[in-house]
PDB file of C-alpha atoms in Angstrom:
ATOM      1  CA  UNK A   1      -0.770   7.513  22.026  1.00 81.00           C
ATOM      2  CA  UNK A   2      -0.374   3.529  21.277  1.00 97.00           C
ATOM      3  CA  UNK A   3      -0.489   4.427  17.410  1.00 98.00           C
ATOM      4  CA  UNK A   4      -1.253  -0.052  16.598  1.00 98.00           C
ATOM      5  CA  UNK A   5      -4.432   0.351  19.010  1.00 98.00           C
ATOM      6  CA  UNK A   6      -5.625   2.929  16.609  1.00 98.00           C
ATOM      7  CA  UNK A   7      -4.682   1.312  13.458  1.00 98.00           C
ATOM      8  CA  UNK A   8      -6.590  -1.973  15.678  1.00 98.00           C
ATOM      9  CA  UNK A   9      -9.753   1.108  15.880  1.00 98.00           C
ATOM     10  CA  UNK A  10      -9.972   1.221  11.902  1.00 98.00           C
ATOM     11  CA  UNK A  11      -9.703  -2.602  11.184  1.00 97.00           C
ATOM     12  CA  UNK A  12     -12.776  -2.833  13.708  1.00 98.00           C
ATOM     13  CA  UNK A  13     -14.207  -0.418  12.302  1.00 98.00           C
ATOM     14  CA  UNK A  14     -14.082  -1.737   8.687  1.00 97.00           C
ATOM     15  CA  UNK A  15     -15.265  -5.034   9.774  1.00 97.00           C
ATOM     16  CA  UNK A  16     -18.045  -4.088  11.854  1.00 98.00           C
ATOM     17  CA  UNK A  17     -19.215  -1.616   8.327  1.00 98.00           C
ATOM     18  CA  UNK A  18     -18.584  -4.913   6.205  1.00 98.00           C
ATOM     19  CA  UNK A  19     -16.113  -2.848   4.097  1.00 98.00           C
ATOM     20  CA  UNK A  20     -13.686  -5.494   3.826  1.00 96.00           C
ATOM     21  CA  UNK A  21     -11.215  -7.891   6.027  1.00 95.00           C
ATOM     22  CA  UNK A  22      -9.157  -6.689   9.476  1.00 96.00           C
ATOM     23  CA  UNK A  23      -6.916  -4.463   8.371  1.00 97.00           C
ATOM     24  CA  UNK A  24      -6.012  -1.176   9.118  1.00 98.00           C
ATOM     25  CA  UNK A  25      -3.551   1.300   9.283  1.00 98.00           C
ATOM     26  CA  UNK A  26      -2.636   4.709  10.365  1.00 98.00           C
ATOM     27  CA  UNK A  27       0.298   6.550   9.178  1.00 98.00           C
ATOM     28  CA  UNK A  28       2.204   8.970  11.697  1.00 98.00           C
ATOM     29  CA  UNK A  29       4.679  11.836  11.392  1.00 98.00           C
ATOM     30  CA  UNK A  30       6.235  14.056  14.523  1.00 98.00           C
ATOM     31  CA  UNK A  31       4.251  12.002  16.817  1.00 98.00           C
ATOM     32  CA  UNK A  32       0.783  12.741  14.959  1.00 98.00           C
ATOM     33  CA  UNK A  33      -1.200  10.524  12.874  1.00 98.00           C
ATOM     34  CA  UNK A  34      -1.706  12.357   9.580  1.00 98.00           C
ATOM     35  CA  UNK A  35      -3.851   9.660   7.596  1.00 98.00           C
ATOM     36  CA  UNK A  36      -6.025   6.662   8.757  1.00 98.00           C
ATOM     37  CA  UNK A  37      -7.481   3.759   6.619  1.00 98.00           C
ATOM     38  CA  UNK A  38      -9.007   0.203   6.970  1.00 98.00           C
ATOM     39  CA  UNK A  39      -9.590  -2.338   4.361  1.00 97.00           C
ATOM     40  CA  UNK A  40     -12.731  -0.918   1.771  1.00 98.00           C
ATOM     41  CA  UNK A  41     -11.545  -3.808  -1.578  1.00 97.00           C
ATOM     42  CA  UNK A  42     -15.482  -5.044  -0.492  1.00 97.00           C
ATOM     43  CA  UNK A  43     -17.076  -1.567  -0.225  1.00 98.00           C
ATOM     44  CA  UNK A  44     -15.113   0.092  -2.936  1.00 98.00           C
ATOM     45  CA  UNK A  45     -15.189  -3.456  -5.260  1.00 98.00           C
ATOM     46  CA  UNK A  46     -11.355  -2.208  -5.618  1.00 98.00           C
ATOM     47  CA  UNK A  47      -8.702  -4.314  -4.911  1.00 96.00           C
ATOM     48  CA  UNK A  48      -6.085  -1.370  -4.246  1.00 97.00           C
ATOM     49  CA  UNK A  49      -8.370  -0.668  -1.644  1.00 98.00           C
ATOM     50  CA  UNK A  50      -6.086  -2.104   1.284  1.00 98.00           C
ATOM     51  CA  UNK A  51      -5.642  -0.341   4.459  1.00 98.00           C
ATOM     52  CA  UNK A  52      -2.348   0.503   3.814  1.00 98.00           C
ATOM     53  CA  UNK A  53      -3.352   2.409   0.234  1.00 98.00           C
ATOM     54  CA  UNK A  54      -6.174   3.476   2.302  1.00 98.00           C
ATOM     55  CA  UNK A  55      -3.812   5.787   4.855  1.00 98.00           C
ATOM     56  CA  UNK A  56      -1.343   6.575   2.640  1.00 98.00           C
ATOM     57  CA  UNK A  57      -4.305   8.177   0.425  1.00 98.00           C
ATOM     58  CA  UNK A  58      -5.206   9.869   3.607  1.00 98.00           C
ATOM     59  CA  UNK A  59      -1.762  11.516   4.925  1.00 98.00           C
ATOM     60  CA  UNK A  60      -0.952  12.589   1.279  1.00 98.00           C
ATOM     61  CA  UNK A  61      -4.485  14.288   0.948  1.00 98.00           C
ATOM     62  CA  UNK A  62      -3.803  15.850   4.430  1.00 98.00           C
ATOM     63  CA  UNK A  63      -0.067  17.046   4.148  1.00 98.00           C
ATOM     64  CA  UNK A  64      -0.477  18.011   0.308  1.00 98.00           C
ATOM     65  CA  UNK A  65       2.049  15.887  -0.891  1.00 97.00           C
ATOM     66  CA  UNK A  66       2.740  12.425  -2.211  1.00 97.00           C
ATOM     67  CA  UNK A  67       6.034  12.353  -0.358  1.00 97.00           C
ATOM     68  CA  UNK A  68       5.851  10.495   3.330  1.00 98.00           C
ATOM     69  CA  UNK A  69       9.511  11.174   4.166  1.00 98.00           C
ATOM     70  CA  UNK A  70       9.581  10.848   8.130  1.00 97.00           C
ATOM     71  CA  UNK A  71       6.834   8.659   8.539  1.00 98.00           C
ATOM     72  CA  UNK A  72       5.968   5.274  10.291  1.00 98.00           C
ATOM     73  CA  UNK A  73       2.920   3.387   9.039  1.00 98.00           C
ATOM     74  CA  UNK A  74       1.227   1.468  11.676  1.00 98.00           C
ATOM     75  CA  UNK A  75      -0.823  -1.674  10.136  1.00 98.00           C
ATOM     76  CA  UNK A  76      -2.871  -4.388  11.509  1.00 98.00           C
ATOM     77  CA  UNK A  77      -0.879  -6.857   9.288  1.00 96.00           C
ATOM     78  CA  UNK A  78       2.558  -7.225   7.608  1.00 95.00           C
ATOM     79  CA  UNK A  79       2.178  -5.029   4.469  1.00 95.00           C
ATOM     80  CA  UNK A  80       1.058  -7.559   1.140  1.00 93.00           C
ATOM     81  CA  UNK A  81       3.840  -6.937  -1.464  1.00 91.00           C
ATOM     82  CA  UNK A  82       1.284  -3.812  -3.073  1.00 94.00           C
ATOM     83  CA  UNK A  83       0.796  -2.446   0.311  1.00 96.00           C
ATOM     84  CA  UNK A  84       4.809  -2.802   0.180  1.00 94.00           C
ATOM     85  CA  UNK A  85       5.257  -1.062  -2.613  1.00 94.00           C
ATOM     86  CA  UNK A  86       3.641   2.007  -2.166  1.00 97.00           C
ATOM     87  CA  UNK A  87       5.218   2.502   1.343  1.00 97.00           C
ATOM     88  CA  UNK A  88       8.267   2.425  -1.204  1.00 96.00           C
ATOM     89  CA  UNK A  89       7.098   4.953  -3.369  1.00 96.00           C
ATOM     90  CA  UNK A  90       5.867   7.174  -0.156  1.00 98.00           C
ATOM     91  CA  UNK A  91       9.189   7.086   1.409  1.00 97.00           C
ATOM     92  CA  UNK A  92       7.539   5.997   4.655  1.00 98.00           C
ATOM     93  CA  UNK A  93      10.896   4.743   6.455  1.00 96.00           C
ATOM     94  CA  UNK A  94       9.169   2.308   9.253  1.00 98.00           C
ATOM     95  CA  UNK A  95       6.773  -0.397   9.175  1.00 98.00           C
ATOM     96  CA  UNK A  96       5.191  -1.511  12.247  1.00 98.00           C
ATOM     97  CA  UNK A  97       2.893  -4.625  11.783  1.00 97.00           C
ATOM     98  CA  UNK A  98       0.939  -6.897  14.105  1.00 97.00           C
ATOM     99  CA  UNK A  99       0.146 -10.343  12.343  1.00 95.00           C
ATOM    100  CA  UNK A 100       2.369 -11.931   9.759  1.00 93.00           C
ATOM    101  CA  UNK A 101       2.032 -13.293   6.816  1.00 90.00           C
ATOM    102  CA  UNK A 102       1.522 -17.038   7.679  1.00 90.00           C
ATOM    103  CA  UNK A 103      -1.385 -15.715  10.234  1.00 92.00           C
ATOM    104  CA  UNK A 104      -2.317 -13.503   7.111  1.00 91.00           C
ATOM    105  CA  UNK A 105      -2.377 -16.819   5.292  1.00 87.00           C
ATOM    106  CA  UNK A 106      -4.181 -18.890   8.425  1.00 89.00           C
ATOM    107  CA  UNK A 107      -7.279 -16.677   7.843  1.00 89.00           C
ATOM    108  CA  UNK A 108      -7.781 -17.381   4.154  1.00 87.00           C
ATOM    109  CA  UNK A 109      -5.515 -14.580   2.497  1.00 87.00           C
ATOM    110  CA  UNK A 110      -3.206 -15.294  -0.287  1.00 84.00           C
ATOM    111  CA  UNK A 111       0.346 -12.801   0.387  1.00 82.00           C
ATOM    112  CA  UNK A 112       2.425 -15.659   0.471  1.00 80.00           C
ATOM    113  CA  UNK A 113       1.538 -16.415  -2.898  1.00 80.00           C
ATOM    114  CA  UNK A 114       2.098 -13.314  -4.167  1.00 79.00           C
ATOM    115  CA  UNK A 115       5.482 -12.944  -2.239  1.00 77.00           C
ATOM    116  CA  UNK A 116       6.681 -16.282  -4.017  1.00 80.00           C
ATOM    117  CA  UNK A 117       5.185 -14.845  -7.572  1.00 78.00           C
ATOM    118  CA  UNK A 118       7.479 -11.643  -6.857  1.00 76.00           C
ATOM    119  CA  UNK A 119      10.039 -14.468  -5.848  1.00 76.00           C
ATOM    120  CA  UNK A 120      10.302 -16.218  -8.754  1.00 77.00           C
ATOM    121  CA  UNK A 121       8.380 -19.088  -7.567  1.00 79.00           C
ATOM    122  CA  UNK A 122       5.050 -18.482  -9.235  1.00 75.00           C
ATOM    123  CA  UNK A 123       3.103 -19.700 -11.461  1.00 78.00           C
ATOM    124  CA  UNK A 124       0.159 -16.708 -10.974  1.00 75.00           C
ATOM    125  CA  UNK A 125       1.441 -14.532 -13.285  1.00 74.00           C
ATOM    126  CA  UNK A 126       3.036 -14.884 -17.220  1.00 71.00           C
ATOM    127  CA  UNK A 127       5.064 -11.143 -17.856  1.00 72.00           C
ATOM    128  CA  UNK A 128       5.274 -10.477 -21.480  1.00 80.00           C
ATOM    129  CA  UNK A 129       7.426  -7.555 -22.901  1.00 89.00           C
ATOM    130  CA  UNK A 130       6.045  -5.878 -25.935  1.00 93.00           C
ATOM    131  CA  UNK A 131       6.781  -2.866 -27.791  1.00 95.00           C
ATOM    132  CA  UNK A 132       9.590  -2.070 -26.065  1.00 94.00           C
ATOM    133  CA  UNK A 133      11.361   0.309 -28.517  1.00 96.00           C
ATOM    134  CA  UNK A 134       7.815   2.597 -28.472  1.00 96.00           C
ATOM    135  CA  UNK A 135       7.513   2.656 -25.268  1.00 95.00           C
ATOM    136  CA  UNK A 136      11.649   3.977 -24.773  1.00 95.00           C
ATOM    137  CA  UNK A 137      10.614   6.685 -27.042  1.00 94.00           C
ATOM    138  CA  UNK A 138       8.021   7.768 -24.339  1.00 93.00           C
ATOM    139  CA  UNK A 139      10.549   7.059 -22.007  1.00 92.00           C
ATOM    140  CA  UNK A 140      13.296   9.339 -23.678  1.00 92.00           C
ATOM    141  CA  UNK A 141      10.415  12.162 -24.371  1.00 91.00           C
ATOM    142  CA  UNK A 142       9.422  12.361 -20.415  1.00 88.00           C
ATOM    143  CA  UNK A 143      13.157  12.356 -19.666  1.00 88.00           C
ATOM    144  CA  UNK A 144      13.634  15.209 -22.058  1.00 90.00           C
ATOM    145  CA  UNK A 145      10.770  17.250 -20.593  1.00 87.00           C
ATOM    146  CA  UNK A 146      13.219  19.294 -17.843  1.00 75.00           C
ATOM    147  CA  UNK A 147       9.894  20.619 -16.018  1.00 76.00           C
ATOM    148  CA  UNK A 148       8.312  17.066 -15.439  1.00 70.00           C
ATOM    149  CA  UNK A 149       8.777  16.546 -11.899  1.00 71.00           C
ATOM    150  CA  UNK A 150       9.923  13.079 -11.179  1.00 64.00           C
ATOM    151  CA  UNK A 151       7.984  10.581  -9.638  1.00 60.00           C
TER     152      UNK A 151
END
């Protein structure tokens, strides 16, 4: 199975329903896709709603687990640095990607912005640290709690 022509299937698919711009994704494990998404931000009025979140949603509310171990996400478009980030967190080990982020950027989307925010290069974003010795004490609570599981 050519796992990008079905991740091409959902960005279609989301276009043509006016859910939101061409992307989408499929994430696969063993040779199986196990969750599917295309871009809903417009449907949804969510901007999490990418298709990457979108089929990582999916595969996690198919295998019953928020742990992708194994997996290879197949996306329309390199991943934005969100998109990124929770392919982190899911422990998906490959990214497979069709358009880039300066053909991301030739269609009116903003990821190389964001990328030079996370860079240090912004000027998008002011981070503020506040009470920082309250929120350690939350910190040092969860860490106490031996049957929390971590994640």
């Amino acid at each position: 199975m050519d796992f990008m022509k079905e991740a091409l299937k959902e960005a279609y698919e989301g276009i043509e329903k006016k859910h939101g711009g061409p992307f989408g994704s499929v994430v696969v494990r063993d040779g199986k896709i196990i969750g599917r998404g295309h871009n809903r931000v417009l449907l949804y009025h969510d901007p999490t709603a990418h298709g990457e979140m979108e089929a990582i949603r999916d595969a996690c509310r198919n295998v019953g687990d928020h742990d992708l171990s194994g997996c290879t996400i197949y996306t329309t478009a390199e991943p934005c640095p969100m998109c990124l980030g929770a392919i982190l967190w899911a422990n998906i080990s490959k990214v497979c990607y069709g358009c880039n982020v300066n053909d991301t950027a030739g269609i009116g989307f903003r990821d190389d912005k964001f990328y030079r925010q996370l860079n240090g290069e912004g000027d998008i974003l002011s981070l503020d640290e506040q009470n920082r010795e309250e929120c350690l004490k939350l910190f040092e609570s969860y860490a106490a709690d031996k049957d929390s599981e971590r994640y």
